[in-house]
CSV table of C-alpha atoms in Angstrom, one decimal:
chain,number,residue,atom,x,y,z
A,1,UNK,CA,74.2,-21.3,-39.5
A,2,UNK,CA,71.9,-23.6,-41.5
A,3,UNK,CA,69.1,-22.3,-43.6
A,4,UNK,CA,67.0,-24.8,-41.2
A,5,UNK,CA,68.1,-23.0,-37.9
A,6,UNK,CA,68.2,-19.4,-39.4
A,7,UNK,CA,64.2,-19.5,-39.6
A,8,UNK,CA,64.4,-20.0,-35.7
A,9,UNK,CA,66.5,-16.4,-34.7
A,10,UNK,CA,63.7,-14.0,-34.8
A,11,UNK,CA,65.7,-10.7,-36.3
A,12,UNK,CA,63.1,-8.5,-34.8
A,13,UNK,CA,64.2,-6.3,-31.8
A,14,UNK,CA,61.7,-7.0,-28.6
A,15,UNK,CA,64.5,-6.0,-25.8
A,16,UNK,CA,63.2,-2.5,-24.8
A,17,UNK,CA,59.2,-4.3,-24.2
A,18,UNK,CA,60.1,-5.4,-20.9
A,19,UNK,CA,62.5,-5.4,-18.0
A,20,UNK,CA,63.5,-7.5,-14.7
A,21,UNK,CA,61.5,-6.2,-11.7
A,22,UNK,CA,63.0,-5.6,-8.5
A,23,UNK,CA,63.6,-8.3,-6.1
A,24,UNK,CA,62.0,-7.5,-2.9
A,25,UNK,CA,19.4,-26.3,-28.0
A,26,UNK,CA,18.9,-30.5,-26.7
A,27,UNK,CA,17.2,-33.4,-28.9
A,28,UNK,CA,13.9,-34.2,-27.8
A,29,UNK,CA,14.0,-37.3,-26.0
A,30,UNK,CA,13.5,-40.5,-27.4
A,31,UNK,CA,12.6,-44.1,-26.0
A,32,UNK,CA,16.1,-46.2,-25.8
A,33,UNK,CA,15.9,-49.7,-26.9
A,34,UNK,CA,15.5,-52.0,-23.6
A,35,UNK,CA,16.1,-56.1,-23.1
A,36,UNK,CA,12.7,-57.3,-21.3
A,37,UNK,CA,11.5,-53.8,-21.1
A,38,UNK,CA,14.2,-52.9,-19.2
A,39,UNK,CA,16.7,-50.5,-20.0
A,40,UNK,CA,20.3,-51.4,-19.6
A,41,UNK,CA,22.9,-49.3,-18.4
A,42,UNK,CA,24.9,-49.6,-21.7
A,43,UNK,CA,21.7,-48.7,-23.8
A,44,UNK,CA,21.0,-46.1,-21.8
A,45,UNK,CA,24.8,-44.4,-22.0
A,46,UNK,CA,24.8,-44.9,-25.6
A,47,UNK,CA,21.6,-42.7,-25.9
A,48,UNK,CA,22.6,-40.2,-24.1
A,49,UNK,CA,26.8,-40.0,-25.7
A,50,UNK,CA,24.8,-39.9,-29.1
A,51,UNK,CA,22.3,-37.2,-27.2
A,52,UNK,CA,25.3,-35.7,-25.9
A,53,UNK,CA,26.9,-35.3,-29.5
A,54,UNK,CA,23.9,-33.6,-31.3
A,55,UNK,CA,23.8,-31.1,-28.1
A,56,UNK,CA,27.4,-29.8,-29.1
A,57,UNK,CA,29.5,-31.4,-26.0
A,58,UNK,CA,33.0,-31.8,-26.8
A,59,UNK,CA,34.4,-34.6,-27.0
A,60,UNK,CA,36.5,-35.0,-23.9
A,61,UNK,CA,33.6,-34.5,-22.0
A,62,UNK,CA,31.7,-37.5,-23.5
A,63,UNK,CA,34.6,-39.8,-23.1
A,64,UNK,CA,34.6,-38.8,-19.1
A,65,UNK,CA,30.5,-39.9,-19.1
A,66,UNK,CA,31.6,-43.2,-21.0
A,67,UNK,CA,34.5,-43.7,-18.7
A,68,UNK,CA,33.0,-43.4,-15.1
A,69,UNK,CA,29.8,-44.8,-15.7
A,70,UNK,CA,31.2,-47.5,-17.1
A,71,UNK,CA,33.5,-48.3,-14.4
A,72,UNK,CA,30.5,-47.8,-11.8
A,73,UNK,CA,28.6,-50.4,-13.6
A,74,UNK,CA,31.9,-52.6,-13.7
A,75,UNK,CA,32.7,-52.2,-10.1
A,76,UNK,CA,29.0,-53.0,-8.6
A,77,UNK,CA,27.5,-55.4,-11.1
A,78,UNK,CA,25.0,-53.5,-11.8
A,79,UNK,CA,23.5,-54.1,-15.4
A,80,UNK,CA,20.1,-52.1,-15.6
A,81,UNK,CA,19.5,-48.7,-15.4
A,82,UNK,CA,16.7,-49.6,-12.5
A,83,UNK,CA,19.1,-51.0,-10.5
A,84,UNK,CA,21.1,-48.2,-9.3
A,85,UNK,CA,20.7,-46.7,-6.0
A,86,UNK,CA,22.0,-44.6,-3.7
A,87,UNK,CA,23.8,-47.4,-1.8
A,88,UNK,CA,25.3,-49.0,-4.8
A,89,UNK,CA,26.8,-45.3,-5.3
A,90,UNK,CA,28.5,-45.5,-2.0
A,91,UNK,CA,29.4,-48.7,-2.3
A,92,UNK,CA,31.0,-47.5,-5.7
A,93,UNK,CA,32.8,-44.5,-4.0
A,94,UNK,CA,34.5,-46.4,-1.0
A,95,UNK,CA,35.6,-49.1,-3.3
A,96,UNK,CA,38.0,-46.1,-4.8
A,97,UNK,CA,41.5,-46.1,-3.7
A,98,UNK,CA,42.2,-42.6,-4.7
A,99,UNK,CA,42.2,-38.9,-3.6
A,100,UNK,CA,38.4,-37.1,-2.5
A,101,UNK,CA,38.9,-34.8,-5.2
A,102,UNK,CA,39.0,-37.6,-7.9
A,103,UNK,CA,36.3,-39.7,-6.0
A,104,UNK,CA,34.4,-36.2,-6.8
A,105,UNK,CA,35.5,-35.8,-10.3
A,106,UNK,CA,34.5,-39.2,-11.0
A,107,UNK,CA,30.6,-38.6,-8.9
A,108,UNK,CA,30.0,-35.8,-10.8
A,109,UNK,CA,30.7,-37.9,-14.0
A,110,UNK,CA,27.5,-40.4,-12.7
A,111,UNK,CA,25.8,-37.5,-10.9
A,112,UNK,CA,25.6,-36.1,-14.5
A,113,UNK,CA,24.7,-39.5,-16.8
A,114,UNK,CA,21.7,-40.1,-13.8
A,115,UNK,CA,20.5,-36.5,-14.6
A,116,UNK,CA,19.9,-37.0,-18.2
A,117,UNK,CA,18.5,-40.1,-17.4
A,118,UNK,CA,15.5,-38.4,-15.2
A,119,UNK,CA,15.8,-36.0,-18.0
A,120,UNK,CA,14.8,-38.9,-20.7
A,121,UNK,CA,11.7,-40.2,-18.0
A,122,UNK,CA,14.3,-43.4,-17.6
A,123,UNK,CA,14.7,-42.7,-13.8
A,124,UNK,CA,11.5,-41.2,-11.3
A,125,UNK,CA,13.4,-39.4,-8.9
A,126,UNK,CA,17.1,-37.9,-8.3
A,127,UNK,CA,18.2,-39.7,-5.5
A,128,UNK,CA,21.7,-39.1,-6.1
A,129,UNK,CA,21.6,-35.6,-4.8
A,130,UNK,CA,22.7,-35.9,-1.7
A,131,UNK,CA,25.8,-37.5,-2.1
A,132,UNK,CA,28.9,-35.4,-2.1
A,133,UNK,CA,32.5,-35.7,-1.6
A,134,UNK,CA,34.1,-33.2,1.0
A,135,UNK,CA,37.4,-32.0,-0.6
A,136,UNK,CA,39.0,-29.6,1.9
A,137,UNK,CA,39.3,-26.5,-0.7
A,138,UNK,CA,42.7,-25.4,-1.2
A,139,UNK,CA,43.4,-21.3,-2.2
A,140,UNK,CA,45.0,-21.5,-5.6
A,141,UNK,CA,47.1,-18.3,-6.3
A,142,UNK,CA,46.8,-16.4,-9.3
A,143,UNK,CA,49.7,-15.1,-10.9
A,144,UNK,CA,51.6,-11.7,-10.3
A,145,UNK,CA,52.7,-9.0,-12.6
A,146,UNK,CA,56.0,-9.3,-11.1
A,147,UNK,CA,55.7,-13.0,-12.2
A,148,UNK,CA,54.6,-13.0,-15.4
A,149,UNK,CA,57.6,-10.2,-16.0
A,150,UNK,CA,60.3,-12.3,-14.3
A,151,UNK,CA,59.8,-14.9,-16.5
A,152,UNK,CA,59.6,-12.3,-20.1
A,153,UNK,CA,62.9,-10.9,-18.6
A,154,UNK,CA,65.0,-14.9,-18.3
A,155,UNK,CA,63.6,-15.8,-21.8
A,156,UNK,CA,65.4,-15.0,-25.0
A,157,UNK,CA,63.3,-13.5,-27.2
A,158,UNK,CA,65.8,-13.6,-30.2
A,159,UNK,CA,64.6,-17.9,-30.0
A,160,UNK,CA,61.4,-18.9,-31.7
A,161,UNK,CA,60.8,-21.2,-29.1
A,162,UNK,CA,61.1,-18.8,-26.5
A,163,UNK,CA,59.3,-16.0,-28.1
A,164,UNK,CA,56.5,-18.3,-28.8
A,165,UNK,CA,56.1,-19.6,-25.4
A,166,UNK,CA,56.7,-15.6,-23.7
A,167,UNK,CA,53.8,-14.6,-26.2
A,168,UNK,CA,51.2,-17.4,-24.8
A,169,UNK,CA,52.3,-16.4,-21.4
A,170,UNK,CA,51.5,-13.0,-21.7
A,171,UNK,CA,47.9,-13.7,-23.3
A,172,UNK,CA,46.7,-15.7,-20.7
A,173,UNK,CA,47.6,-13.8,-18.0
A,174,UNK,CA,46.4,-10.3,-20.6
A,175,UNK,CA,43.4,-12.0,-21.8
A,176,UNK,CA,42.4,-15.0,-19.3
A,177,UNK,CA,41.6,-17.1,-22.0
A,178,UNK,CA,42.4,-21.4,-21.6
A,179,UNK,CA,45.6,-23.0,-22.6
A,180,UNK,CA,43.4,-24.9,-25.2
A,181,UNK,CA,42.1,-21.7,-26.8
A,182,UNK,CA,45.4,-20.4,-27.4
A,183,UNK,CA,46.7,-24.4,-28.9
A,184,UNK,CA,43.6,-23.5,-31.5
A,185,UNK,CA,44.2,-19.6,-31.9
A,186,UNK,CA,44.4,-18.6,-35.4
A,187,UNK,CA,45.7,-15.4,-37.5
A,188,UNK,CA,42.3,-14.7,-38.0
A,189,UNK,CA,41.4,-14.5,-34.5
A,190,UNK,CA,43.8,-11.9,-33.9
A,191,UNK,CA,43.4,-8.1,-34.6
A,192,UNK,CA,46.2,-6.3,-34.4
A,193,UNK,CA,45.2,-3.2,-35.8
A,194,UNK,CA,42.4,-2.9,-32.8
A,195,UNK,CA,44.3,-4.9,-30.6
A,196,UNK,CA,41.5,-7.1,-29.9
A,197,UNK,CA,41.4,-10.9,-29.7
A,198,UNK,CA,38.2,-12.4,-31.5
A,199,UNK,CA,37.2,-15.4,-30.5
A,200,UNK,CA,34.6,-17.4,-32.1
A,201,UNK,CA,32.6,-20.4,-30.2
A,202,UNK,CA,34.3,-23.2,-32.0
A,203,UNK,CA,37.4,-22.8,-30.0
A,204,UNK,CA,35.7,-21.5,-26.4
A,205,UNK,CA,34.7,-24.3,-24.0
A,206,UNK,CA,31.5,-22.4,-23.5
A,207,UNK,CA,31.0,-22.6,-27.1
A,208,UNK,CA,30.2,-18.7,-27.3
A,209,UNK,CA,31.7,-15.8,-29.7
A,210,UNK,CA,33.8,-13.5,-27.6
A,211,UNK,CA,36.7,-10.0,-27.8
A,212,UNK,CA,39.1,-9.3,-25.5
A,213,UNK,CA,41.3,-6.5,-25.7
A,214,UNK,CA,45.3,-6.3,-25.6
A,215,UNK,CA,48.0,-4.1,-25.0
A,216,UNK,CA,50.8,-2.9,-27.1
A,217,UNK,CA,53.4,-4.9,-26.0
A,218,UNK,CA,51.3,-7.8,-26.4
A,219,UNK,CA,50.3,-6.9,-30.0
A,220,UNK,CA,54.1,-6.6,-30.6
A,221,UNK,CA,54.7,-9.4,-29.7
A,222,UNK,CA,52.0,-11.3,-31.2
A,223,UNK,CA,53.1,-9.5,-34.7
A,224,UNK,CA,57.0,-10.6,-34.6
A,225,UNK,CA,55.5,-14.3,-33.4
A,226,UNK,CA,53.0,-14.1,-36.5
A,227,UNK,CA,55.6,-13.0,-39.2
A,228,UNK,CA,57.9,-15.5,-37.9
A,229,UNK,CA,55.7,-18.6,-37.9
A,230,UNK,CA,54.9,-17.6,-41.6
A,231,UNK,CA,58.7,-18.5,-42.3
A,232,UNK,CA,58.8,-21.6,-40.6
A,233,UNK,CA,55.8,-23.0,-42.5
A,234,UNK,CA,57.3,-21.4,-45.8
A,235,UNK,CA,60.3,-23.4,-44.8
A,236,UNK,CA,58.7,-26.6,-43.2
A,237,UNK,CA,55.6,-26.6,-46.1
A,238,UNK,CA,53.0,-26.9,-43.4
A,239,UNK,CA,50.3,-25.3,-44.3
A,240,UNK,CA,47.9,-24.0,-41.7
A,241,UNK,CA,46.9,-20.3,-40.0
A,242,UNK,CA,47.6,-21.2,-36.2
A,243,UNK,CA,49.1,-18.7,-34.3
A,244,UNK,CA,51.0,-21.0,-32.0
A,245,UNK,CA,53.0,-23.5,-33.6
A,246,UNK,CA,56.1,-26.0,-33.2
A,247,UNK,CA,59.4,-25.0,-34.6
A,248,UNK,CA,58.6,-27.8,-37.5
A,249,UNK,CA,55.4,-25.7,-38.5
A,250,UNK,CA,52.7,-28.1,-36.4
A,251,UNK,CA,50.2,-27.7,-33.6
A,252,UNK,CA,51.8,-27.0,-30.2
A,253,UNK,CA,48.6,-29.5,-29.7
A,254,UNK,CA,47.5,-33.1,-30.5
A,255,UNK,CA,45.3,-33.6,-27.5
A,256,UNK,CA,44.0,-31.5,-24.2
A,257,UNK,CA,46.3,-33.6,-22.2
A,258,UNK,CA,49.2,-33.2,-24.5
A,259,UNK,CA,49.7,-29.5,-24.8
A,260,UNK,CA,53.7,-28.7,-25.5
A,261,UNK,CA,52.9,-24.7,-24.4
A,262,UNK,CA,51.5,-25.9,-21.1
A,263,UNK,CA,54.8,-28.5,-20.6
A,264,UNK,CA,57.2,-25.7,-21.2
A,265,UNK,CA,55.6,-23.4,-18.8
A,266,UNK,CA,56.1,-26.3,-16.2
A,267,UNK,CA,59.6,-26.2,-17.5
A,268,UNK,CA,60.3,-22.5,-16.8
A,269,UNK,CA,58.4,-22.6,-13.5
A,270,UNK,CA,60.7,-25.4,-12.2
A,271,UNK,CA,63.9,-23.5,-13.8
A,272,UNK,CA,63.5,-20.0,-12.7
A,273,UNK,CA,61.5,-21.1,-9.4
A,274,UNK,CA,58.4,-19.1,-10.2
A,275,UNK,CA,55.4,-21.3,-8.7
A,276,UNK,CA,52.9,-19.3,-9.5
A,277,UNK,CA,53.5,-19.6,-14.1
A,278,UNK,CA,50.9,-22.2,-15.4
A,279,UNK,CA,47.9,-22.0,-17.2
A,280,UNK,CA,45.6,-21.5,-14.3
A,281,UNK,CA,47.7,-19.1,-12.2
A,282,UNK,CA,47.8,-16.8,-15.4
A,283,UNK,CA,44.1,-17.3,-15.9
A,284,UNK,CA,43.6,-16.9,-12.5
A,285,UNK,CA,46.0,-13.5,-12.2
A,286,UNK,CA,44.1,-11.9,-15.1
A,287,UNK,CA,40.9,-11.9,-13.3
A,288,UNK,CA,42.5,-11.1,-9.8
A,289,UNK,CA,43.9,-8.1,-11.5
A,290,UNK,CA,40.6,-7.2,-12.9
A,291,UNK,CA,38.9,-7.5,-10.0
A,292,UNK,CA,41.9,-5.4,-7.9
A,293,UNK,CA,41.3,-2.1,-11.1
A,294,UNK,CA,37.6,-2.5,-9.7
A,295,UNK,CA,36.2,-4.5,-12.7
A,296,UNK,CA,32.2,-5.6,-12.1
A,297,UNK,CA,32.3,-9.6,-11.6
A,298,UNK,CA,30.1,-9.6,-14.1
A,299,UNK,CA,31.9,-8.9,-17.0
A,300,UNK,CA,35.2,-10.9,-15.2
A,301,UNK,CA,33.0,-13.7,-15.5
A,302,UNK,CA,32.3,-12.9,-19.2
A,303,UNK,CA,35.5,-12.8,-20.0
A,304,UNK,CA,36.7,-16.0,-18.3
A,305,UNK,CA,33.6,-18.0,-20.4
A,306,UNK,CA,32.0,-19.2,-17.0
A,307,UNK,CA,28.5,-20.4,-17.1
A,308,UNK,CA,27.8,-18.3,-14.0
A,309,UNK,CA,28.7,-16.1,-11.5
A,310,UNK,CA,29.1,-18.9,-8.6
A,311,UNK,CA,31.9,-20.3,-11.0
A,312,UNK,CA,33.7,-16.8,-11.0
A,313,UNK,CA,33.6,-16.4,-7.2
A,314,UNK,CA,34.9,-20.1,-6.1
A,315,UNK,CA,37.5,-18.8,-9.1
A,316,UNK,CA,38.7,-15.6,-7.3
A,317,UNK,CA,38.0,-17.4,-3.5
A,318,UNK,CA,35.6,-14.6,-2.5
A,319,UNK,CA,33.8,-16.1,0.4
A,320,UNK,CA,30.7,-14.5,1.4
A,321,UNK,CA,31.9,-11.8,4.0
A,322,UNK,CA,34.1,-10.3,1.5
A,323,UNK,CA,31.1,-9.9,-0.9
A,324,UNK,CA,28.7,-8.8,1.6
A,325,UNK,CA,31.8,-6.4,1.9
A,326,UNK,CA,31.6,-4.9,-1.2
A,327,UNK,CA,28.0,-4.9,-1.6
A,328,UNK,CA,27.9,-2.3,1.1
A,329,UNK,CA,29.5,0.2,-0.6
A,330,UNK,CA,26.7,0.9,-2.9
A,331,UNK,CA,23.8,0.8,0.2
């Protein structure tokens, strides 16, 4: 065996930690620069991206306003900022050969640009308000415990690879947080001697500081992940503190879209036929499970980073029977 592939068998034994189940603050606003006192609609996004960018918004987000609005003021002519209307939105909208739920993707793209203009005294009323996309809503499952242990049980923990991609499984669906939190984890982020995960805003989408506790099959695992990674950069000379890495030392990351953790998940789903191992099935399995030990939707919704509560309860498909439900018990 070459030195090379050595660093990839992890000599740690993790056999005994699981088994197979059985089958059965915003900057002030500012006049934009306008051509005949008129403000155009490329004037007026390049405020607010630049507006945008001093608030914090990440990046992604910002390329979605550039992206949409662009491509409504491409597809309906339109050139100043006073000469959209609410028909030149629809007109927009059926011109899209594509799904509802991207026609509504892409409206709440414009939806939210047309805010910040009323927000910046560019635009006197919200007239866009009204118009919606119906997108039949679809029940997404959350993953199981059976699931998330049918796939530790098929994976060979002795391979780096393996290990690596197990481990992020497991934190998800132990944890709830994103696939793009764990792409940007780092050994500092991780106590093992508490067992606790702290996470600080620079890597949450919600930009807020946050701890989650683990387990002790997670912390295991996290530890034989941690002291092997420190090999393969020794080996590799990369030199940085992420807890997730390739077998060559580098970010299981280079963009949201591109996320290798996320594509070998798909992998094992496909392979082992388990539908329900993604991202947002384990996500969504961690809060199902809190919600099923009798966990307050407050603190789910804490610990899934959502801005509010009416996020976490589309999340979990309560409808409002099943909460009016639950709020009986305590009459």
């Amino acid at each position: 065996m070459t030195k090379k592939k050595a660093v990839l068998t992890v000599t740690e034994d993790l056999s005994n930690l699981f088994e197979r189940p059985a089958q059965g603050r915003a900057e002030p606003k500012r006049k934009a620069k306008t051509v005949n006192d008129r403000l155009t609609v490329e004037k007026a996004l390049a405020t607010v991206m630049r507006q945008m960018e001093i608030s914090g918004n990440r990046q992604r987000t910002i390329d979605d306003y550039q992206t949409y609005v662009n491509h409504f003021a491409s597809k309906t002519g339109i050139v100043y900022v006073d000469e959209i209307t609410a028909d030149k939105i629809y007109e927009w909208l059926a011109g899209m050969d594509v799904v509802p739920q991207t026609k509504l993707t892409r409206l709440k793209c414009l939806k939210a640009f047309l805010s910040r203009c009323f927000d910046n005294g560019w635009i006197k009323t919200r007239f866009w308000r009204p118009i919606t996309i119906k997108v039949d809503s679809r029940v997404k499952e959350g993953a199981t415990e059976r699931d998330i242990k049918t796939l530790l049980s098929v994976l060979d923990l002795g391979d780096f690879v393996q290990l690596r991609d197990a481990t992020a499984a497991l934190l998800m669906f132990k944890t709830g947080i994103r696939v793009n939190t764990v792409a940007h984890l780092e050994n500092k982020h991780v106590d093992l001697s508490e067992k606790l995960l702290r996470l600080d805003g620079e890597i949450m989408k919600n930009r807020q500081d946050l701890l989650l506790p683990f387990d002790n099959a997670l912390a295991r695992m996290l530890e034989v992940l941690m002291k092997q990674n420190d090999a393969i950069r020794r080996e590799y000379g990369v030199d940085n503190d992420l807890v997730f890495i390739t077998k060559k030392g580098g970010p299981v990351a280079t963009s949201p879209s591109n996320n290798n953790i996320q594509k070998r998940l798909n992998k094992y789903a496909k392979k082992y036929g388990l539908k329900n191992i993604n991202p947002h099935a384990l996500r969504r399995g961690f809060a199902k499970s809190l919600l099923e030990k009798g966990a307050s939707i407050v603190d789910i919704s804490k610990a899934l980073g959502h801005s509010d509560l009416a996020v976490t309860t589309q999340y979990l498909h309560m409808d409002k029977e099943e909460i009016a439900k639950n709020l009986r018990k305590y009459l």
